[in-house]
């Protein structure tokens, strides 16, 4: 394993859900305050901050709530991969010698219902939206349908993924959806984007998540249980990759950006998939989790049918995936979602997860994927 | 009512045998939807307009259950009259995979690999009162009908 230069010393979360009358910035503030307390660091000790949000234009305005200390505070947004990006930037400030202690925070507060925008913001022509094609959910259905067809995976396996998410949500006090659903109930829910059904999808919601980082050689000043950032990567899609909102694709297919982000992350960390104890994957929908299992190197294409049937992705299995219920049980405030993954990994690696604890977890892995075809991977370890 | 394409340079129209229009660069790369220029080895190049094959096979498909958010959606339907539709990628031989609405609204009647053909179908109405036309793909042999 590589020698770490950056440590995670504190994490905080404003639970994801719906909070009438509370702003995204206020939820981000709560998350940062919890992360600072967890790290034993005062806000005045923080030397730089990175923030991400889809709905808040200047999420770095969170300084107005935390205290206007004059530090460099910047916002970055890379869609669903934003959490990985702000974490990497907060780490890089430490590597560059610009700061000893930094904060990464994400926050969002989405309106109810499907995301809606003008096609031009995605580089697409007006007619694409007029004709009813400008919907990211089509991608999830189209990719899942083809993947299930190519690799002999049943619709029940999709339902097993969603059922696991709700069971893990039940064991997670801060999860949004805590009512376990059976495979039968999920299979009885309406088809939204065939083969994906209503209960196989995550929903946009609200929340915040934050991480406090410091120089690895100073981590023990703050905590007895520091975590080390072993890898953080981000890749955009290359020509031929089947990504969201593609009016056409070349016949010569290329792997998803997730494949490149994953391979590069394992290389950075000097680790392989079999070294990972607890896994967080982008489960925008149950099909995404199944596909991401293979794209991240945790199984071969098609093995998911057996792995899910055998319970291997459960908390007690060999590949515990989305131990807090993932996006399906927590929803997705886009700017915060990636740091929720890191929050869960940190709590797992520090043995704080109670009835959803993965025993003896030492290495955690988190993957993000979203529009316009961006994947990020973070690996942390004890 | 005059029938007009929903956008220029999308498909040949009016035509007895319409085809989708792509751009082709000097290195043979096809670009759909057509645009005038593309970077080829660092130089902006004018693309040649070419017609894409009219037949292909269904690569994947999915369903759209709810009326898409409007705008941008501009279908002639409203929340009450909206009919769920299907979307797919059709693999056009030696060309591209094209994302399109499919004329068959019932996903049970679609299967990956089935033969599909291009249709130009009525969609909505533009600001001048013309009937807008979009492209769609239909299972080969299906009766001629609108985009769902």
Short mmCIF file of C-alpha atoms in Angstrom, two decimals:
data_model
loop_
_atom_site.label_atom_id
_atom_site.label_comp_id
_atom_site.label_asym_id
_atom_site.label_seq_id
_atom_site.Cartn_x
_atom_site.Cartn_y
_atom_site.Cartn_z
CA UNK A 1 0.00 0.00 0.00
CA UNK A 2 1.19 3.55 -0.78
CA UNK A 3 2.38 5.85 2.02
CA UNK A 4 -0.46 8.21 2.88
CA UNK A 5 0.05 11.96 3.00
CA UNK A 6 -3.50 13.03 3.88
CA UNK A 7 -5.71 11.86 6.75
CA UNK A 8 -9.46 12.12 7.36
CA UNK A 9 -9.93 13.08 11.02
CA UNK A 10 -13.61 13.98 11.17
CA UNK A 11 -16.86 13.43 9.29
CA UNK A 12 -20.32 14.90 9.69
CA UNK A 13 -23.73 14.47 8.12
CA UNK A 14 -26.98 16.33 8.03
CA UNK A 15 -29.28 13.35 7.39
CA UNK A 16 -30.70 13.25 3.88
CA UNK A 17 -34.45 13.68 3.50
CA UNK A 18 -36.96 16.51 3.31
CA UNK A 19 -36.60 19.52 5.63
CA UNK A 20 -39.22 22.20 5.18
CA UNK A 21 -37.88 25.64 6.02
CA UNK A 22 -34.22 24.63 6.30
CA UNK A 23 -31.79 25.83 3.64
CA UNK A 24 -29.07 23.80 1.94
CA UNK A 25 -26.44 26.06 3.49
CA UNK A 26 -27.86 25.43 6.96
CA UNK A 27 -27.69 21.67 6.37
CA UNK A 28 -24.09 22.03 5.18
CA UNK A 29 -23.34 24.09 8.29
CA UNK A 30 -24.70 21.32 10.54
CA UNK A 31 -22.57 18.75 8.72
CA UNK A 32 -19.38 20.83 9.07
CA UNK A 33 -20.01 21.49 12.78
CA UNK A 34 -20.47 17.75 13.37
CA UNK A 35 -17.30 16.96 11.40
CA UNK A 36 -15.28 19.57 13.32
CA UNK A 37 -16.48 18.18 16.65
CA UNK A 38 -15.63 14.68 15.46
CA UNK A 39 -12.11 15.87 14.55
CA UNK A 40 -11.64 17.91 17.70
CA UNK A 41 -10.81 20.90 15.51
CA UNK A 42 -12.11 24.45 15.97
CA UNK A 43 -13.46 26.23 12.90
CA UNK A 44 -10.73 28.86 13.31
CA UNK A 45 -8.08 26.17 12.71
CA UNK A 46 -9.44 25.33 9.24
CA UNK A 47 -7.23 26.85 6.55
CA UNK A 48 -9.16 26.13 3.34
CA UNK A 49 -12.61 24.89 2.31
CA UNK A 50 -14.11 23.29 -0.80
CA UNK A 51 -17.87 23.15 -1.22
CA UNK A 52 -20.18 21.56 -3.79
CA UNK A 53 -23.84 22.05 -4.60
CA UNK A 54 -26.13 21.75 -7.60
CA UNK A 55 -28.83 24.11 -6.37
CA UNK A 56 -26.72 26.69 -4.46
CA UNK A 57 -24.73 28.90 -6.83
CA UNK A 58 -22.07 29.82 -4.26
CA UNK A 59 -22.03 27.10 -1.61
CA UNK A 60 -18.80 28.58 -0.22
CA UNK A 61 -21.15 31.18 1.27
CA UNK A 62 -21.36 28.64 4.09
CA UNK A 63 -18.54 30.73 5.63
CA UNK A 64 -21.18 33.31 6.45
CA UNK A 65 -22.71 30.74 8.81
CA UNK A 66 -19.53 29.09 10.12
CA UNK A 67 -17.50 32.28 10.55
CA UNK A 68 -15.91 34.67 8.09
CA UNK A 69 -12.30 33.80 8.82
CA UNK A 70 -10.94 34.96 5.47
CA UNK A 71 -9.67 31.53 4.36
CA UNK A 72 -9.67 30.47 0.70
CA UNK A 73 -13.13 28.98 0.09
CA UNK A 74 -14.00 27.57 -3.33
CA UNK A 75 -16.89 25.78 -4.97
CA UNK A 76 -16.64 22.94 -7.46
CA UNK A 77 -19.41 20.98 -9.09
CA UNK A 78 -18.93 17.79 -11.11
CA UNK A 79 -22.49 16.46 -10.96
CA UNK A 80 -22.93 13.25 -9.00
CA UNK A 81 -19.12 12.97 -8.75
CA UNK A 82 -18.89 16.25 -6.78
CA UNK A 83 -18.22 14.66 -3.40
CA UNK A 84 -15.15 12.90 -4.74
CA UNK A 85 -13.97 16.12 -6.34
CA UNK A 86 -14.16 18.40 -3.29
CA UNK A 87 -12.54 15.70 -1.16
CA UNK A 88 -9.67 15.42 -3.67
CA UNK A 89 -9.25 19.20 -3.81
CA UNK A 90 -9.23 19.55 -0.03
CA UNK A 91 -6.59 16.80 0.06
CA UNK A 92 -4.53 18.39 -2.70
CA UNK A 93 -4.35 21.69 -0.79
CA UNK A 94 -2.65 19.73 2.00
CA UNK A 95 -0.32 17.94 -0.43
CA UNK A 96 0.62 21.27 -2.03
CA UNK A 97 1.56 22.65 1.36
CA UNK A 98 -1.11 25.33 1.12
CA UNK A 99 -2.85 24.18 4.32
CA UNK A 100 -2.54 21.70 7.18
CA UNK A 101 -6.26 21.39 7.90
CA UNK A 102 -9.02 21.61 5.26
CA UNK A 103 -12.74 20.98 4.97
CA UNK A 104 -14.76 19.46 2.11
CA UNK A 105 -18.50 19.97 2.30
CA UNK A 106 -21.45 19.18 0.05
CA UNK A 107 -25.05 20.33 0.36
CA UNK A 108 -28.22 20.38 -1.70
CA UNK A 109 -31.94 20.94 -1.56
CA UNK A 110 -33.68 19.70 -4.70
CA UNK A 111 -37.25 20.39 -5.71
CA UNK A 112 -39.45 17.29 -5.82
CA UNK A 113 -39.68 15.28 -9.02
CA UNK A 114 -37.38 14.62 -11.95
CA UNK A 115 -34.48 16.97 -12.61
CA UNK A 116 -35.41 19.43 -15.33
CA UNK A 117 -33.20 21.75 -17.33
CA UNK A 118 -32.75 23.10 -20.84
CA UNK A 119 -30.87 20.77 -23.21
CA UNK A 120 -28.45 23.56 -24.14
CA UNK A 121 -26.84 23.36 -20.68
CA UNK A 122 -25.78 19.83 -21.61
CA UNK A 123 -24.61 20.77 -25.10
CA UNK A 124 -27.67 19.23 -26.72
CA UNK A 125 -30.05 20.69 -29.32
CA UNK A 126 -33.48 22.06 -28.36
CA UNK A 127 -35.38 19.35 -30.28
CA UNK A 128 -33.84 16.65 -28.06
CA UNK A 129 -35.72 18.13 -25.10
CA UNK A 130 -38.86 18.97 -27.09
CA UNK A 131 -39.14 15.34 -28.25
CA UNK A 132 -39.01 13.97 -24.70
CA UNK A 133 -35.51 12.49 -24.89
CA UNK A 134 -33.74 14.81 -22.40
CA UNK A 135 -34.17 12.55 -19.37
CA UNK A 136 -31.21 10.95 -17.60
CA UNK A 137 -33.50 8.16 -16.39
CA UNK A 138 -33.74 6.78 -19.94
CA UNK A 139 -30.01 6.02 -19.74
CA UNK A 140 -30.42 3.96 -16.57
CA UNK A 141 -33.22 1.87 -18.10
CA UNK A 142 -31.46 1.45 -21.45
CA UNK A 143 -28.14 0.45 -19.89
CA UNK A 144 -29.74 -1.94 -17.40
CA UNK A 145 -31.92 -3.59 -20.06
CA UNK A 146 -28.95 -4.25 -22.34
CA UNK A 147 -26.72 -5.38 -19.46
CA UNK A 148 -29.29 -7.84 -18.11
CA UNK A 149 -29.78 -9.19 -21.63
CA UNK A 150 -26.05 -9.59 -22.31
CA UNK A 151 -25.16 -11.19 -18.98
CA UNK A 152 -28.20 -13.30 -18.10
CA UNK A 153 -29.30 -11.34 -15.04
CA UNK A 154 -32.92 -11.57 -13.87
CA UNK A 155 -35.27 -8.78 -12.90
CA UNK A 156 -35.49 -10.39 -9.45
CA UNK A 157 -31.79 -9.60 -9.00
CA UNK A 158 -32.59 -5.93 -9.53
CA UNK A 159 -35.26 -6.26 -6.85
CA UNK A 160 -32.79 -7.97 -4.50
CA UNK A 161 -30.48 -4.94 -4.76
CA UNK A 162 -33.32 -2.59 -3.80
CA UNK A 163 -34.52 -4.91 -1.02
CA UNK A 164 -31.01 -4.96 0.45
CA UNK A 165 -30.87 -1.17 0.29
CA UNK A 166 -34.08 -0.86 2.30
CA UNK A 167 -32.93 -3.48 4.83
CA UNK A 168 -29.64 -1.60 5.30
CA UNK A 169 -31.62 1.62 5.55
CA UNK A 170 -33.64 0.09 8.38
CA UNK A 171 -30.38 -0.48 10.27
CA UNK A 172 -29.16 3.10 9.63
CA UNK A 173 -30.63 5.62 12.10
CA UNK A 174 -29.94 8.59 9.79
CA UNK A 175 -31.33 6.98 6.58
CA UNK A 176 -34.32 8.56 4.84
CA UNK A 177 -36.16 5.37 3.89
CA UNK A 178 -36.11 2.89 6.77
CA UNK A 179 -39.01 0.62 5.87
CA UNK A 180 -37.74 -2.69 4.51
CA UNK A 181 -39.37 -3.76 1.24
CA UNK A 182 -39.53 -7.36 0.04
CA UNK A 183 -38.49 -8.54 -3.41
CA UNK A 184 -42.18 -9.19 -4.08
CA UNK A 185 -43.21 -5.64 -3.10
CA UNK A 186 -40.47 -4.16 -5.27
CA UNK A 187 -41.44 -6.36 -8.24
CA UNK A 188 -45.07 -5.22 -7.79
CA UNK A 189 -44.16 -1.50 -8.00
CA UNK A 190 -44.83 0.25 -11.33
CA UNK A 191 -42.31 0.03 -14.18
CA UNK A 192 -40.79 3.50 -14.62
CA UNK A 193 -37.98 2.90 -17.10
CA UNK A 194 -38.16 -0.77 -18.08
CA UNK A 195 -36.67 -2.91 -16.52
CA UNK A 196 -36.42 -0.46 -13.62
CA UNK A 197 -39.38 -0.14 -11.26
CA UNK A 198 -40.33 2.65 -8.88
CA UNK A 199 -38.78 1.09 -5.77
CA UNK A 200 -35.54 0.36 -7.62
CA UNK A 201 -34.80 4.11 -7.92
CA UNK A 202 -33.34 6.71 -5.62
CA UNK A 203 -35.06 10.10 -5.33
CA UNK A 204 -33.58 13.58 -5.23
CA UNK A 205 -33.80 15.07 -1.72
CA UNK A 206 -31.96 17.36 0.70
CA UNK A 207 -29.00 17.15 3.03
CA UNK A 208 -25.35 17.89 3.73
CA UNK A 209 -22.12 16.02 4.41
CA UNK A 210 -18.65 17.17 5.43
CA UNK A 211 -15.14 15.86 5.98
CA UNK A 212 -12.21 17.39 7.89
CA UNK A 213 -8.77 16.49 6.53
CA UNK A 214 -5.25 17.11 7.80
CA UNK A 215 -1.62 16.22 7.11
CA UNK A 216 -1.18 12.51 7.73
CA UNK A 217 1.81 13.10 10.00
CA UNK A 218 -0.33 15.31 12.27
CA UNK A 219 -3.44 13.14 12.39
CA UNK A 220 -2.71 11.59 15.79
CA UNK A 221 -2.80 15.06 17.38
CA UNK A 222 -6.54 15.02 16.72
CA UNK A 223 -7.77 11.44 16.80
CA UNK A 224 -6.76 7.92 17.79
CA UNK A 225 -8.59 6.58 14.74
CA UNK A 226 -7.48 8.57 11.69
CA UNK A 227 -8.24 7.27 8.23
CA UNK A 228 -5.91 7.71 5.32
CA UNK A 229 -6.84 8.79 1.84
CA UNK A 230 -5.26 6.15 -0.40
CA UNK A 231 -6.65 7.19 -3.77
CA UNK A 232 -8.96 9.67 -5.40
CA UNK A 233 -9.55 9.66 -9.15
CA UNK A 234 -11.97 11.22 -11.60
CA UNK A 235 -12.43 10.33 -15.27
CA UNK A 236 -14.76 11.72 -17.92
CA UNK A 237 -16.25 9.48 -20.58
CA UNK A 238 -14.30 8.80 -23.75
CA UNK A 239 -15.69 8.52 -27.26
CA UNK A 240 -17.67 5.31 -27.50
CA UNK A 241 -18.54 5.06 -23.80
CA UNK A 242 -22.27 4.65 -23.23
CA UNK A 243 -22.97 7.69 -21.05
CA UNK A 244 -26.07 9.69 -20.16
CA UNK A 245 -27.93 11.79 -22.75
CA UNK A 246 -26.25 10.44 -25.89
CA UNK A 247 -28.32 11.02 -29.08
CA UNK A 248 -25.94 8.63 -30.85
CA UNK A 249 -23.05 6.32 -30.01
CA UNK A 250 -20.28 4.93 -32.19
CA UNK A 251 -20.47 1.19 -32.89
CA UNK A 252 -16.99 0.68 -31.39
CA UNK A 253 -17.81 0.68 -27.67
CA UNK A 254 -15.43 1.87 -24.96
CA UNK A 255 -15.64 1.06 -21.25
CA UNK A 256 -17.46 3.39 -18.89
CA UNK A 257 -15.36 6.12 -17.19
CA UNK A 258 -15.96 4.16 -13.97
CA UNK A 259 -13.67 1.41 -15.27
CA UNK A 260 -10.80 3.86 -15.76
CA UNK A 261 -11.42 5.65 -12.45
CA UNK A 262 -11.46 2.33 -10.63
CA UNK A 263 -8.33 0.90 -12.23
CA UNK A 264 -6.41 4.14 -11.62
CA UNK A 265 -7.58 4.29 -8.00
CA UNK A 266 -6.47 0.72 -7.26
CA UNK A 267 -3.12 1.53 -8.86
CA UNK A 268 -2.74 4.72 -6.78
CA UNK A 269 -3.58 2.84 -3.60
CA UNK A 270 -1.45 -0.18 -4.38
CA UNK A 271 -4.49 -2.31 -3.61
CA UNK A 272 -6.85 -4.60 -5.47
CA UNK A 273 -10.58 -5.32 -5.23
CA UNK A 274 -9.98 -8.28 -2.90
CA UNK A 275 -8.36 -5.93 -0.35
CA UNK A 276 -11.57 -3.90 0.05
CA UNK A 277 -13.74 -4.61 3.10
CA UNK A 278 -16.66 -2.21 2.60
CA UNK A 279 -17.96 -0.76 -0.66
CA UNK A 280 -20.11 2.23 -1.61
CA UNK A 281 -21.35 2.29 -5.23
CA UNK A 282 -23.48 4.85 -7.08
CA UNK A 283 -26.90 3.20 -6.89
CA UNK A 284 -29.01 5.80 -8.65
CA UNK A 285 -31.03 2.70 -9.42
CA UNK A 286 -30.66 -1.02 -8.77
CA UNK A 287 -29.29 -1.62 -12.26
CA UNK A 288 -26.49 0.87 -11.69
CA UNK A 289 -25.35 -0.98 -8.56
CA UNK A 290 -25.26 -4.29 -10.44
CA UNK A 291 -23.32 -2.82 -13.35
CA UNK A 292 -20.96 -0.88 -11.07
CA UNK A 293 -20.06 -4.07 -9.19
CA UNK A 294 -18.39 -5.32 -12.36
CA UNK A 295 -17.13 -1.96 -13.65
CA UNK A 296 -15.25 -1.48 -10.36
CA UNK A 297 -13.65 -4.90 -10.56
CA UNK A 298 -15.53 -6.56 -7.70
CA UNK A 299 -16.95 -9.34 -9.90
CA UNK A 300 -17.12 -10.54 -13.49
CA UNK A 301 -20.05 -9.50 -15.70
CA UNK A 302 -22.93 -11.85 -14.94
CA UNK A 303 -21.68 -13.04 -11.53
CA UNK A 304 -24.10 -10.62 -9.89
CA UNK A 305 -26.96 -13.08 -10.34
CA UNK A 306 -25.27 -15.60 -8.05
CA UNK A 307 -23.71 -13.03 -5.70
CA UNK A 308 -27.07 -11.41 -4.97
CA UNK A 309 -28.85 -14.75 -4.62
CA UNK A 310 -26.21 -15.87 -2.12
CA UNK A 311 -26.39 -12.62 -0.13
CA UNK A 312 -22.74 -11.78 -0.78
CA UNK A 313 -23.44 -8.03 -1.03
CA UNK A 314 -25.19 -7.96 2.37
CA UNK A 315 -23.44 -6.53 5.42
CA UNK A 316 -22.38 -10.04 6.48
CA UNK A 317 -21.33 -11.11 2.98
CA UNK A 318 -17.98 -11.08 1.20
CA UNK A 319 -18.78 -7.84 -0.72
CA UNK A 320 -20.76 -5.54 1.62
CA UNK A 321 -22.17 -2.86 -0.71
CA UNK A 322 -24.00 0.32 0.32
CA UNK A 323 -24.10 -0.57 3.99
CA UNK A 324 -26.15 2.53 4.87
CA UNK A 325 -28.72 1.79 2.18
CA UNK A 326 -26.91 3.87 -0.44
CA UNK A 327 -28.75 6.35 -2.60
CA UNK A 328 -31.85 4.15 -2.70
CA UNK A 329 -32.40 4.49 1.08
CA UNK A 330 -30.89 7.97 1.51
CA UNK A 331 -31.89 9.78 -1.67
CA UNK A 332 -29.48 11.98 -3.57
CA UNK A 333 -28.76 15.58 -2.69
CA UNK A 334 -26.29 15.68 -5.59
CA UNK A 335 -23.67 17.99 -4.06
CA UNK A 336 -23.57 16.02 -0.80
CA UNK A 337 -24.03 12.42 -1.94
CA UNK A 338 -20.37 11.56 -2.50
CA UNK A 339 -19.38 12.77 0.96
CA UNK A 340 -22.18 10.69 2.49
CA UNK A 341 -20.37 7.67 1.07
CA UNK A 342 -17.15 8.82 2.77
CA UNK A 343 -19.06 9.46 6.02
CA UNK A 344 -20.33 5.88 5.98
CA UNK A 345 -16.90 4.44 5.10
CA UNK A 346 -15.27 6.44 7.90
CA UNK A 347 -17.82 5.21 10.44
CA UNK A 348 -17.40 1.63 9.23
CA UNK A 349 -13.60 1.80 9.40
CA UNK A 350 -13.79 3.37 12.86
CA UNK A 351 -16.16 0.66 14.11
CA UNK A 352 -19.05 3.01 14.87
CA UNK A 353 -21.84 1.42 12.82
CA UNK A 354 -23.66 -0.63 15.46
CA UNK A 355 -25.98 -3.24 13.97
CA UNK A 356 -24.81 -2.50 10.41
CA UNK A 357 -21.10 -2.77 11.29
CA UNK A 358 -18.92 -4.76 8.88
CA UNK A 359 -16.58 -6.72 11.12
CA UNK A 360 -12.91 -5.77 11.01
CA UNK A 361 -13.27 -3.25 8.16
CA UNK A 362 -9.93 -1.68 7.23
CA UNK A 363 -10.26 -0.60 3.59
CA UNK A 364 -13.21 1.30 2.17
CA UNK A 365 -14.08 2.06 -1.47
CA UNK A 366 -16.50 4.64 -2.86
CA UNK A 367 -17.56 5.16 -6.50
CA UNK A 368 -19.65 7.91 -8.05
CA UNK A 369 -21.10 8.19 -11.54
CA UNK A 370 -23.30 10.79 -13.16
CA UNK A 371 -23.97 13.38 -15.78
CA UNK A 372 -22.46 14.17 -18.23
CA UNK A 373 -20.47 10.92 -17.98
CA UNK A 374 -18.16 11.46 -15.03
CA UNK A 375 -16.90 8.84 -12.61
CA UNK A 376 -14.91 9.29 -9.40
CA UNK A 377 -13.42 6.74 -7.01
CA UNK A 378 -12.11 7.28 -3.47
CA UNK A 379 -10.25 4.67 -1.43
CA UNK A 380 -9.66 5.12 2.30
CA UNK A 381 -8.04 2.86 4.87
CA UNK A 382 -7.25 2.67 8.57
CA UNK B 1 -51.47 21.65 -42.23
CA UNK B 2 -47.85 21.87 -43.39
CA UNK B 3 -45.55 19.19 -41.97
CA UNK B 4 -42.13 20.50 -40.93
CA UNK B 5 -39.19 18.71 -39.27
CA UNK B 6 -38.83 19.54 -35.56
CA UNK B 7 -35.35 20.87 -36.42
CA UNK B 8 -33.41 21.52 -39.65
CA UNK B 9 -30.78 19.04 -40.88
CA UNK B 10 -32.23 16.23 -38.75
CA UNK B 11 -33.68 14.12 -41.58
CA UNK B 12 -34.36 14.55 -45.28
CA UNK B 13 -37.86 16.05 -45.66
CA UNK B 14 -40.11 16.18 -47.54
CA UNK B 15 -39.14 12.86 -49.04
CA UNK B 16 -40.76 9.58 -50.15
CA UNK B 17 -37.85 7.75 -48.55
CA UNK B 18 -36.57 9.95 -45.72
CA UNK B 19 -33.27 9.30 -43.93
CA UNK B 20 -31.52 10.65 -40.87
CA UNK B 21 -28.72 13.10 -41.64
CA UNK B 22 -25.26 12.73 -40.09
CA UNK B 23 -22.01 14.60 -40.55
CA UNK B 24 -18.93 12.75 -41.75
CA UNK B 25 -15.39 13.96 -41.18
CA UNK B 26 -12.43 13.25 -43.47
CA UNK B 27 -11.31 10.46 -41.13
CA UNK B 28 -14.69 8.74 -41.59
CA UNK B 29 -16.18 9.52 -38.17
CA UNK B 30 -19.97 9.94 -38.21
CA UNK B 31 -21.60 12.65 -36.10
CA UNK B 32 -25.30 12.57 -35.22
CA UNK B 33 -27.06 14.91 -34.89
CA UNK B 34 -25.35 16.63 -37.82
CA UNK B 35 -23.30 19.70 -37.05
CA UNK B 36 -21.32 21.86 -39.44
CA UNK B 37 -17.86 21.41 -37.96
CA UNK B 38 -15.78 19.11 -35.80
CA UNK B 39 -12.20 19.07 -34.54
CA UNK B 40 -10.14 16.55 -36.49
CA UNK B 41 -6.54 16.27 -35.26
CA UNK B 42 -6.63 19.79 -33.88
CA UNK B 43 -8.14 21.45 -36.96
CA UNK B 44 -11.74 22.53 -37.35
CA UNK B 45 -13.14 20.70 -40.33
CA UNK B 46 -16.39 21.12 -42.28
CA UNK B 47 -18.40 17.91 -42.11
CA UNK B 48 -19.93 16.29 -45.16
CA UNK B 49 -23.69 15.64 -44.91
CA UNK B 50 -24.53 11.97 -45.33
CA UNK B 51 -27.72 9.92 -45.03
CA UNK B 52 -27.78 7.15 -42.42
CA UNK B 53 -29.17 3.66 -43.10
CA UNK B 54 -32.95 3.40 -42.67
CA UNK B 55 -32.92 -0.07 -41.14
CA UNK B 56 -31.21 -1.55 -38.11
CA UNK B 57 -31.64 -3.70 -35.02
CA UNK B 58 -32.90 -2.77 -31.57
CA UNK B 59 -29.85 -2.51 -29.24
CA UNK B 60 -31.80 -1.63 -26.11
CA UNK B 61 -35.10 -0.07 -25.10
CA UNK B 62 -36.84 1.41 -22.08
CA UNK B 63 -40.10 3.11 -21.13
CA UNK B 64 -41.11 6.66 -20.19
CA UNK B 65 -44.07 6.41 -17.86
CA UNK B 66 -44.64 10.06 -16.96
CA UNK B 67 -44.99 13.15 -19.12
CA UNK B 68 -41.47 14.62 -19.24
CA UNK B 69 -40.99 18.00 -17.53
CA UNK B 70 -42.21 20.78 -19.83
CA UNK B 71 -40.39 22.81 -20.92
CA UNK B 72 -38.30 21.48 -22.54
CA UNK B 73 -40.83 18.76 -23.50
CA UNK B 74 -43.14 20.10 -26.22
CA UNK B 75 -45.47 17.22 -27.01
CA UNK B 76 -49.03 18.03 -28.13
CA UNK B 77 -50.36 16.09 -25.13
CA UNK B 78 -51.05 17.35 -21.61
CA UNK B 79 -50.91 15.67 -18.20
CA UNK B 80 -54.28 13.96 -18.85
CA UNK B 81 -53.80 12.92 -22.46
CA UNK B 82 -50.12 11.89 -22.17
CA UNK B 83 -49.49 8.30 -23.23
CA UNK B 84 -46.42 6.45 -21.92
CA UNK B 85 -43.88 5.90 -24.68
CA UNK B 86 -40.75 3.87 -25.33
CA UNK B 87 -37.21 4.93 -26.23
CA UNK B 88 -34.42 2.83 -27.63
CA UNK B 89 -31.08 2.67 -29.35
CA UNK B 90 -31.17 1.25 -32.86
CA UNK B 91 -27.94 -0.13 -34.26
CA UNK B 92 -27.60 1.04 -37.85
CA UNK B 93 -25.15 -1.24 -39.68
CA UNK B 94 -21.69 0.23 -40.32
CA UNK B 95 -22.92 3.56 -38.96
CA UNK B 96 -24.05 4.44 -35.43
CA UNK B 97 -26.33 3.54 -32.56
CA UNK B 98 -29.16 6.09 -32.72
CA UNK B 99 -31.31 7.03 -29.73
CA UNK B 100 -34.92 7.46 -30.76
CA UNK B 101 -38.51 7.23 -29.71
CA UNK B 102 -40.06 3.95 -30.79
CA UNK B 103 -43.52 3.70 -32.32
CA UNK B 104 -44.42 0.63 -30.23
CA UNK B 105 -45.52 1.85 -26.77
CA UNK B 106 -45.75 -1.64 -25.21
CA UNK B 107 -42.33 -2.81 -24.01
CA UNK B 108 -43.64 -6.39 -23.96
CA UNK B 109 -43.77 -6.22 -27.76
CA UNK B 110 -40.14 -5.13 -28.06
CA UNK B 111 -37.05 -7.33 -27.88
CA UNK B 112 -33.34 -6.66 -28.17
CA UNK B 113 -32.09 -7.61 -31.62
CA UNK B 114 -35.37 -7.18 -33.47
CA UNK B 115 -35.41 -5.52 -36.91
CA UNK B 116 -36.37 -1.83 -36.88
CA UNK B 117 -37.00 0.77 -39.56
CA UNK B 118 -37.07 4.56 -39.63
CA UNK B 119 -40.37 6.42 -39.57
CA UNK B 120 -41.00 10.15 -39.72
CA UNK B 121 -44.05 10.77 -37.55
CA UNK B 122 -46.22 13.74 -36.46
CA UNK B 123 -45.32 15.09 -33.03
CA UNK B 124 -46.69 18.55 -32.15
CA UNK B 125 -47.34 22.02 -33.48
CA UNK B 126 -44.88 24.86 -33.92
CA UNK B 127 -45.43 28.59 -33.30
CA UNK B 128 -46.58 29.08 -36.91
CA UNK B 129 -49.23 26.37 -36.67
CA UNK B 130 -47.26 23.82 -38.70
CA UNK B 131 -47.30 20.17 -37.71
CA UNK B 132 -43.85 19.22 -36.39
CA UNK B 133 -42.38 15.87 -37.42
CA UNK B 134 -39.86 13.79 -35.49
CA UNK B 135 -37.96 10.63 -36.32
CA UNK B 136 -38.81 7.35 -34.66
CA UNK B 137 -38.11 3.68 -35.24
CA UNK B 138 -40.78 1.04 -35.75
CA UNK B 139 -40.56 -2.75 -35.64
CA UNK B 140 -40.29 -3.87 -39.27
CA UNK B 141 -43.74 -4.64 -40.60
CA UNK B 142 -45.56 -2.60 -37.95
CA UNK B 143 -48.52 -0.57 -39.19
CA UNK B 144 -47.77 3.08 -39.90
CA UNK B 145 -48.76 5.11 -36.87
CA UNK B 146 -47.61 8.09 -34.83
CA UNK B 147 -44.82 8.12 -32.27
CA UNK B 148 -47.02 6.18 -29.84
#
